[in-house]
Amino acid sequence: MEHKNLINEAEFTKTGGILDSSNRYVSELLKEGNKEISICSKASLASSDFENTNDHYKRRYIVRHIRIFNEVVRKIMGNCGSFGTGYPFYALGKNLQGRLPVIAEQLRYNDELIETVDKAKYQYPIWPCVRCLMQNGDLMPDLKVVCKPCPNIIDELKPRKIINRLPDMDMWMVCEDGYTDVVKQQLQDLLFEQGFRTSDVDPIRTIEEIIEIANCLKNGQDPTILLPLDAHIVEKSYLYNLIDNTPDAIAEAKATGIAPFLTIHPLSLRKVWQKDDSAYNFIYDYLSAFTEYNFTGTLKERLIETRRILVETYSVEELYQFMLQTASPANRRRMKEKSLRQTFERRIDTWRK
């Protein structure tokens, strides 16, 4: 797929490097000429800086996102609570206490990008995606759709691959059955009012904001900018059934030797509310990171009960192996780290109480 509307050099020079106010950083980026596709390296270095900063400022900063999201959800009619998955939930203990570990796999992943940039800098003296994103960024669909088939650059340097290396938050709202269409616009509006953004809307701005966030944390300051947010909506009965079926799915996996899988395919906020091209494995989230907030009634009771069933049926080591089986290769490497394994074991121990 070739983008016919890429901005040319004359057009770019004529505008002074600024196409609109949302791309206020572009002039500086291309003033360097991007002669070493430097924005990709900058994204990697910023992600590593964020990872290496693991003091109480960072933990407090991350917890702020969760608090704000949960406060927003409580304002919406039809809400049944919320939950978090992914980072930082797999890295911190109950109530998100403790010291955030430095995750070696994330640093390795970031270094891999710098190596790719170094090898490709003569092939791509200017990162072609910069102009594409500047001209068409607001008009493009989800980056997964537009970047994946694009032949103008190798996969490893496409915007989606760069964005994937940046820290973000995964938060989920649970709503009453039939309320999805009612709550999605209200949730989106309230999240944006609080300063949340999604990473796909303006990837260049996202990279520069992560650089600013990482610099603030390194200097012992509280960033005013929030991390990108992946927001999802699921209906109560849908989530209840997934939780309810988890022990059976794991029992079947034990009997057959096949990795357990339960499909969860939520409505997710990218540029607009949409369903991703592929579903998630709920079992991985349930075991590795699922952290609930303001669950009540049958939903809360069933979550407690299924956790009790699992810890009474399987050892911590067995549950750890089930979690690894359900993980992607990258997540599997990540979750094998000693600090994250210890956090997993502590998580499982809390299910016994």
Short mmCIF file of C-alpha atoms in Angstrom, two decimals:
data_model
loop_
_atom_site.label_atom_id
_atom_site.label_comp_id
_atom_site.label_asym_id
_atom_site.label_seq_id
_atom_site.Cartn_x
_atom_site.Cartn_y
_atom_site.Cartn_z
CA MET A 1 0.00 0.00 0.00
CA GLU A 2 1.63 3.27 -1.09
CA HIS A 3 0.57 6.54 0.52
CA LYS A 4 0.13 9.05 -2.32
CA ASN A 5 -0.22 12.02 0.02
CA LEU A 6 3.18 11.95 1.68
CA ILE A 7 4.39 15.48 2.21
CA ASN A 8 7.29 16.38 -0.09
CA GLU A 9 10.45 18.27 0.88
CA ALA A 10 9.32 21.56 -0.67
CA GLU A 11 5.98 21.48 1.15
CA PHE A 12 7.68 20.66 4.41
CA THR A 13 10.26 23.44 4.06
CA LYS A 14 7.59 25.95 3.11
CA THR A 15 5.63 25.22 6.30
CA GLY A 16 8.74 25.59 8.43
CA GLY A 17 8.31 22.06 9.67
CA ILE A 18 4.99 22.70 11.37
CA LEU A 19 1.79 21.34 9.88
CA ASP A 20 -0.45 22.05 12.84
CA SER A 21 -0.25 22.82 16.52
CA SER A 22 -0.50 19.16 17.55
CA ASN A 23 2.82 18.50 15.80
CA ARG A 24 4.77 21.16 17.63
CA TYR A 25 7.78 18.87 17.98
CA VAL A 26 8.18 18.02 14.31
CA SER A 27 10.30 21.05 13.42
CA GLU A 28 12.93 20.02 15.96
CA LEU A 29 12.81 16.40 14.85
CA LEU A 30 13.43 17.18 11.21
CA LYS A 31 15.81 20.03 11.93
CA GLU A 32 18.17 17.16 12.73
CA GLY A 33 17.25 15.75 9.34
CA ASN A 34 16.43 12.45 11.03
CA LYS A 35 19.62 11.40 9.33
CA GLU A 36 19.81 8.45 11.67
CA ILE A 37 16.04 8.00 11.96
CA SER A 38 16.67 9.48 15.37
CA ILE A 39 13.06 9.55 16.54
CA CYS A 40 13.04 5.73 16.68
CA SER A 41 16.17 5.72 18.83
CA LYS A 42 14.71 8.47 20.99
CA ALA A 43 11.61 6.36 21.61
CA SER A 44 13.74 3.41 22.64
CA LEU A 45 15.95 5.47 24.96
CA ALA A 46 12.95 7.15 26.58
CA SER A 47 11.32 3.77 27.22
CA SER A 48 14.55 2.52 28.83
CA ASP A 49 14.83 5.68 30.94
CA PHE A 50 11.27 5.13 32.14
CA GLU A 51 12.04 1.48 32.95
CA ASN A 52 15.24 2.30 34.83
CA THR A 53 13.47 4.84 37.04
CA ASN A 54 11.93 2.68 39.73
CA ASP A 55 11.65 4.93 42.78
CA HIS A 56 8.57 6.03 44.70
CA TYR A 57 7.95 8.95 42.30
CA LYS A 58 7.29 6.52 39.49
CA ARG A 59 5.06 4.24 41.56
CA ARG A 60 3.06 7.24 42.77
CA TYR A 61 2.79 8.52 39.21
CA ILE A 62 1.48 5.18 37.94
CA VAL A 63 -0.99 4.76 40.78
CA ARG A 64 -2.37 8.21 39.91
CA HIS A 65 -3.52 6.86 36.51
CA ILE A 66 -5.42 4.01 38.14
CA ARG A 67 -7.08 6.31 40.65
CA ILE A 68 -8.21 8.74 37.95
CA PHE A 69 -9.58 5.96 35.74
CA ASN A 70 -11.54 4.42 38.60
CA GLU A 71 -12.96 7.81 39.61
CA VAL A 72 -14.12 8.35 36.02
CA VAL A 73 -15.79 4.94 35.86
CA ARG A 74 -17.69 5.55 39.11
CA LYS A 75 -19.33 8.62 37.55
CA ILE A 76 -20.87 6.61 34.70
CA MET A 77 -24.35 5.14 34.98
CA GLY A 78 -24.37 1.38 34.52
CA ASN A 79 -20.81 0.81 35.73
CA CYS A 80 -20.04 -2.46 37.54
CA GLY A 81 -16.46 -1.72 38.45
CA SER A 82 -13.15 -1.76 36.63
CA PHE A 83 -9.95 -3.74 36.42
CA GLY A 84 -6.38 -3.43 35.24
CA THR A 85 -4.19 -5.81 33.25
CA GLY A 86 -0.60 -5.76 32.04
CA TYR A 87 1.86 -3.27 33.49
CA PRO A 88 2.14 -2.37 36.36
CA PHE A 89 -0.23 -5.01 37.70
CA TYR A 90 2.06 -7.98 37.02
CA ALA A 91 4.97 -6.10 38.58
CA LEU A 92 3.50 -4.92 41.91
CA GLY A 93 1.91 -6.77 44.78
CA LYS A 94 -1.48 -6.43 46.40
CA ASN A 95 -2.67 -2.82 46.63
CA LEU A 96 0.20 -1.93 44.24
CA GLN A 97 2.66 -1.73 47.10
CA GLY A 98 6.37 -2.38 46.89
CA ARG A 99 9.21 -1.32 44.65
CA LEU A 100 8.78 -1.52 40.89
CA PRO A 101 11.37 -3.90 39.42
CA VAL A 102 13.53 -2.96 36.46
CA ILE A 103 12.41 -5.41 33.77
CA ALA A 104 15.41 -6.69 31.82
CA GLU A 105 13.29 -7.94 28.93
CA GLN A 106 11.97 -4.43 28.32
CA LEU A 107 15.50 -3.06 28.22
CA ARG A 108 16.56 -5.82 25.83
CA TYR A 109 13.56 -5.07 23.61
CA ASN A 110 14.47 -1.38 23.54
CA ASP A 111 18.13 -2.10 22.74
CA GLU A 112 16.96 -4.29 19.88
CA LEU A 113 15.32 -1.26 18.27
CA ILE A 114 18.50 0.81 18.56
CA GLU A 115 20.43 -1.99 16.85
CA THR A 116 17.81 -2.09 14.07
CA VAL A 117 18.07 1.68 13.62
CA ASP A 118 21.85 1.46 13.42
CA LYS A 119 21.68 -1.19 10.71
CA ALA A 120 18.99 0.65 8.74
CA LYS A 121 20.17 4.27 8.94
CA TYR A 122 21.77 4.22 5.50
CA GLN A 123 18.79 2.48 3.92
CA TYR A 124 16.44 5.06 5.51
CA PRO A 125 18.40 8.31 5.99
CA ILE A 126 15.04 9.90 6.81
CA TRP A 127 12.35 7.89 8.54
CA PRO A 128 9.62 7.86 5.86
CA CYS A 129 6.89 7.43 8.45
CA VAL A 130 7.43 10.93 9.86
CA ARG A 131 5.96 12.65 6.84
CA CYS A 132 3.19 10.10 6.50
CA LEU A 133 2.16 10.59 10.11
CA MET A 134 2.43 14.37 9.91
CA GLN A 135 0.19 14.69 6.87
CA ASN A 136 -2.20 11.81 7.43
CA GLY A 137 -1.96 10.98 11.11
CA ASP A 138 -5.35 12.33 12.12
CA LEU A 139 -7.05 10.78 9.09
CA MET A 140 -5.53 7.32 9.38
CA PRO A 141 -7.39 4.42 10.94
CA ASP A 142 -5.76 2.38 13.71
CA LEU A 143 -2.03 2.04 13.06
CA LYS A 144 -2.42 -1.74 13.05
CA VAL A 145 -4.53 -1.34 9.92
CA VAL A 146 -2.48 1.18 7.99
CA CYS A 147 1.08 0.23 8.96
CA LYS A 148 0.98 -3.53 8.68
CA PRO A 149 0.63 -3.75 4.86
CA CYS A 150 2.75 -0.66 4.07
CA PRO A 151 5.82 -1.56 1.91
CA ASN A 152 7.73 1.71 2.47
CA ILE A 153 9.78 0.50 5.45
CA ILE A 154 10.75 -2.73 7.19
CA ASP A 155 8.31 -4.05 9.78
CA GLU A 156 10.70 -3.46 12.69
CA LEU A 157 10.66 0.31 12.07
CA LYS A 158 6.96 0.83 11.43
CA PRO A 159 5.21 3.21 13.84
CA ARG A 160 3.20 0.49 15.53
CA LYS A 161 6.42 -1.35 16.43
CA ILE A 162 7.88 1.85 17.86
CA ILE A 163 4.77 2.66 19.90
CA ASN A 164 4.69 -0.89 21.29
CA ARG A 165 7.92 -0.19 23.14
CA LEU A 166 6.52 2.76 25.04
CA PRO A 167 4.94 2.48 28.50
CA ASP A 168 1.16 2.68 28.68
CA MET A 169 -1.75 1.58 30.86
CA ASP A 170 -4.41 -1.06 30.18
CA MET A 171 -7.65 -0.37 32.07
CA TRP A 172 -11.08 -1.92 31.65
CA MET A 173 -14.58 -0.76 32.51
CA VAL A 174 -17.25 -3.33 33.32
CA CYS A 175 -20.79 -2.21 32.53
CA GLU A 176 -24.29 -3.59 32.88
CA ASP A 177 -25.46 -5.74 29.98
CA GLY A 178 -26.71 -3.64 27.09
CA TYR A 179 -25.01 -0.45 28.30
CA THR A 180 -21.94 -0.50 26.05
CA ASP A 181 -23.26 1.95 23.48
CA VAL A 182 -24.55 4.20 26.23
CA VAL A 183 -21.32 4.44 28.20
CA LYS A 184 -18.62 4.48 25.51
CA GLN A 185 -18.93 8.14 24.51
CA GLN A 186 -19.30 9.28 28.10
CA LEU A 187 -16.25 7.26 29.15
CA GLN A 188 -14.21 8.62 26.26
CA ASP A 189 -15.19 12.23 26.98
CA LEU A 190 -14.43 11.97 30.68
CA LEU A 191 -11.07 10.28 30.09
CA PHE A 192 -10.02 12.96 27.61
CA GLU A 193 -11.12 15.68 30.05
CA GLN A 194 -8.72 14.17 32.59
CA GLY A 195 -5.84 14.32 30.11
CA PHE A 196 -5.73 10.74 28.91
CA ARG A 197 -4.81 10.08 25.27
CA THR A 198 -4.43 6.98 23.16
CA SER A 199 -1.03 6.33 21.62
CA ASP A 200 -2.27 5.87 18.04
CA VAL A 201 -3.86 9.30 17.57
CA ASP A 202 -0.58 11.19 17.18
CA PRO A 203 2.41 8.81 17.49
CA ILE A 204 5.06 11.54 17.12
CA ARG A 205 3.51 13.52 19.96
CA THR A 206 3.25 10.30 21.99
CA ILE A 207 6.98 9.65 21.63
CA GLU A 208 7.89 13.19 22.63
CA GLU A 209 5.57 13.09 25.63
CA ILE A 210 7.14 9.83 26.84
CA ILE A 211 10.55 11.52 26.54
CA GLU A 212 9.26 14.36 28.73
CA ILE A 213 7.73 11.94 31.25
CA ALA A 214 10.94 9.92 31.50
CA ASN A 215 13.01 13.07 32.01
CA CYS A 216 10.72 14.29 34.77
CA LEU A 217 10.91 10.99 36.62
CA LYS A 218 14.71 10.86 36.29
CA ASN A 219 14.87 14.29 37.89
CA GLY A 220 12.57 13.32 40.76
CA GLN A 221 9.62 15.33 39.46
CA ASP A 222 5.97 14.37 39.02
CA PRO A 223 5.06 14.49 35.30
CA THR A 224 2.01 16.55 34.45
CA ILE A 225 1.37 14.46 31.31
CA LEU A 226 -0.34 11.08 31.65
CA LEU A 227 0.82 7.88 29.99
CA PRO A 228 -1.09 6.65 26.92
CA LEU A 229 -4.19 4.67 27.87
CA ASP A 230 -5.61 1.51 26.34
CA ALA A 231 -9.22 1.64 27.54
CA HIS A 232 -11.59 -1.30 27.10
CA ILE A 233 -15.26 -2.01 27.85
CA VAL A 234 -16.79 -5.40 28.68
CA GLU A 235 -20.31 -6.25 29.79
CA LYS A 236 -20.87 -7.83 33.19
CA SER A 237 -22.28 -11.18 32.05
CA TYR A 238 -19.52 -11.54 29.45
CA LEU A 239 -16.83 -11.06 32.09
CA TYR A 240 -18.70 -13.21 34.63
CA ASN A 241 -18.76 -16.13 32.18
CA LEU A 242 -15.04 -15.81 31.48
CA ILE A 243 -14.23 -15.84 35.19
CA ASP A 244 -16.65 -18.70 35.76
CA ASN A 245 -15.12 -20.80 32.95
CA THR A 246 -11.49 -20.26 33.96
CA PRO A 247 -11.16 -23.26 36.34
CA ASP A 248 -12.70 -25.60 33.73
CA ALA A 249 -10.44 -24.27 30.97
CA ILE A 250 -7.37 -24.86 33.13
CA ALA A 251 -8.61 -28.34 34.14
CA GLU A 252 -9.03 -29.22 30.47
CA ALA A 253 -5.53 -27.94 29.74
CA LYS A 254 -4.16 -30.11 32.54
CA ALA A 255 -5.90 -33.16 31.09
CA THR A 256 -4.97 -32.58 27.44
CA GLY A 257 -1.59 -30.86 27.71
CA ILE A 258 -2.87 -28.05 25.49
CA ALA A 259 -2.45 -24.46 26.65
CA PRO A 260 -5.70 -23.06 28.14
CA PHE A 261 -7.47 -20.40 26.12
CA LEU A 262 -10.55 -18.27 26.71
CA THR A 263 -11.28 -15.57 24.16
CA ILE A 264 -11.91 -12.02 25.31
CA HIS A 265 -12.57 -9.56 22.50
CA PRO A 266 -13.53 -6.22 24.05
CA LEU A 267 -14.49 -2.88 22.61
CA SER A 268 -11.26 -0.86 22.76
CA LEU A 269 -10.51 2.82 22.37
CA ARG A 270 -7.88 3.33 19.68
CA LYS A 271 -8.72 6.33 17.52
CA VAL A 272 -12.37 5.37 17.91
CA TRP A 273 -14.08 2.57 19.79
CA GLN A 274 -13.50 -0.66 17.88
CA LYS A 275 -12.73 -4.35 18.27
CA ASP A 276 -9.12 -5.31 17.65
CA ASP A 277 -8.23 -7.54 14.74
CA SER A 278 -7.38 -10.32 17.18
CA ALA A 279 -8.73 -11.34 20.59
CA TYR A 280 -6.86 -11.66 23.88
CA ASN A 281 -6.37 -14.82 25.94
CA PHE A 282 -8.26 -14.08 29.15
CA ILE A 283 -6.47 -16.88 31.01
CA TYR A 284 -3.15 -15.04 30.72
CA ASP A 285 -4.61 -11.82 32.10
CA TYR A 286 -6.49 -13.67 34.87
CA LEU A 287 -3.36 -15.41 36.11
CA SER A 288 -0.73 -12.74 35.54
CA ALA A 289 -2.22 -9.39 36.36
CA PHE A 290 -6.03 -9.15 36.71
CA THR A 291 -6.61 -6.53 39.44
CA GLU A 292 -10.21 -5.62 40.15
CA TYR A 293 -11.70 -2.42 41.57
CA ASN A 294 -15.19 -1.85 43.01
CA PHE A 295 -16.54 -5.29 42.04
CA THR A 296 -19.74 -6.14 43.93
CA GLY A 297 -22.33 -8.89 44.16
CA THR A 298 -22.08 -12.02 42.04
CA LEU A 299 -19.12 -10.75 40.01
CA LYS A 300 -16.98 -10.27 43.10
CA GLU A 301 -18.16 -13.53 44.66
CA ARG A 302 -17.39 -15.55 41.54
CA LEU A 303 -13.92 -14.06 41.18
CA ILE A 304 -13.10 -14.94 44.81
CA GLU A 305 -14.53 -18.45 44.37
CA THR A 306 -12.64 -19.29 41.17
CA ARG A 307 -9.39 -18.10 42.72
CA ARG A 308 -10.07 -20.32 45.72
CA ILE A 309 -10.75 -23.32 43.46
CA LEU A 310 -7.48 -22.81 41.60
CA VAL A 311 -5.23 -22.51 44.67
CA GLU A 312 -6.89 -25.56 46.25
CA THR A 313 -6.46 -27.61 43.07
CA TYR A 314 -3.03 -26.60 41.78
CA SER A 315 0.34 -25.67 43.20
CA VAL A 316 1.81 -22.23 42.64
CA GLU A 317 4.31 -23.82 40.24
CA GLU A 318 1.52 -25.39 38.18
CA LEU A 319 -0.34 -22.09 37.92
CA TYR A 320 2.91 -20.36 36.95
CA GLN A 321 3.40 -22.86 34.14
CA PHE A 322 -0.19 -22.38 32.92
CA MET A 323 0.46 -18.64 32.86
CA LEU A 324 3.63 -19.10 30.80
CA GLN A 325 1.79 -21.38 28.37
CA THR A 326 -0.78 -18.67 27.68
CA ALA A 327 1.76 -15.85 27.27
CA SER A 328 3.08 -14.50 23.99
CA PRO A 329 6.81 -15.21 23.41
CA ALA A 330 7.71 -11.68 24.53
CA ASN A 331 5.56 -11.90 27.65
CA ARG A 332 6.93 -15.35 28.41
CA ARG A 333 10.48 -14.03 28.42
CA ARG A 334 9.36 -11.14 30.60
CA MET A 335 7.48 -13.24 33.15
CA LYS A 336 10.42 -15.63 33.60
CA GLU A 337 12.39 -12.88 35.29
CA LYS A 338 13.02 -13.63 38.96
CA SER A 339 11.38 -10.48 40.33
CA LEU A 340 8.21 -10.99 38.28
CA ARG A 341 8.02 -14.66 39.21
CA GLN A 342 8.21 -13.70 42.88
CA THR A 343 5.44 -11.13 42.37
CA PHE A 344 3.34 -13.83 40.67
CA GLU A 345 3.84 -16.18 43.62
CA ARG A 346 2.82 -13.48 46.08
CA ARG A 347 -0.26 -12.75 43.98
CA ILE A 348 -1.35 -16.37 44.09
CA ASP A 349 -0.77 -16.53 47.85
CA THR A 350 -3.26 -13.68 48.37
CA TRP A 351 -5.94 -15.84 46.75
CA ARG A 352 -5.82 -18.19 49.74
CA LYS A 353 -6.99 -15.48 52.15
#
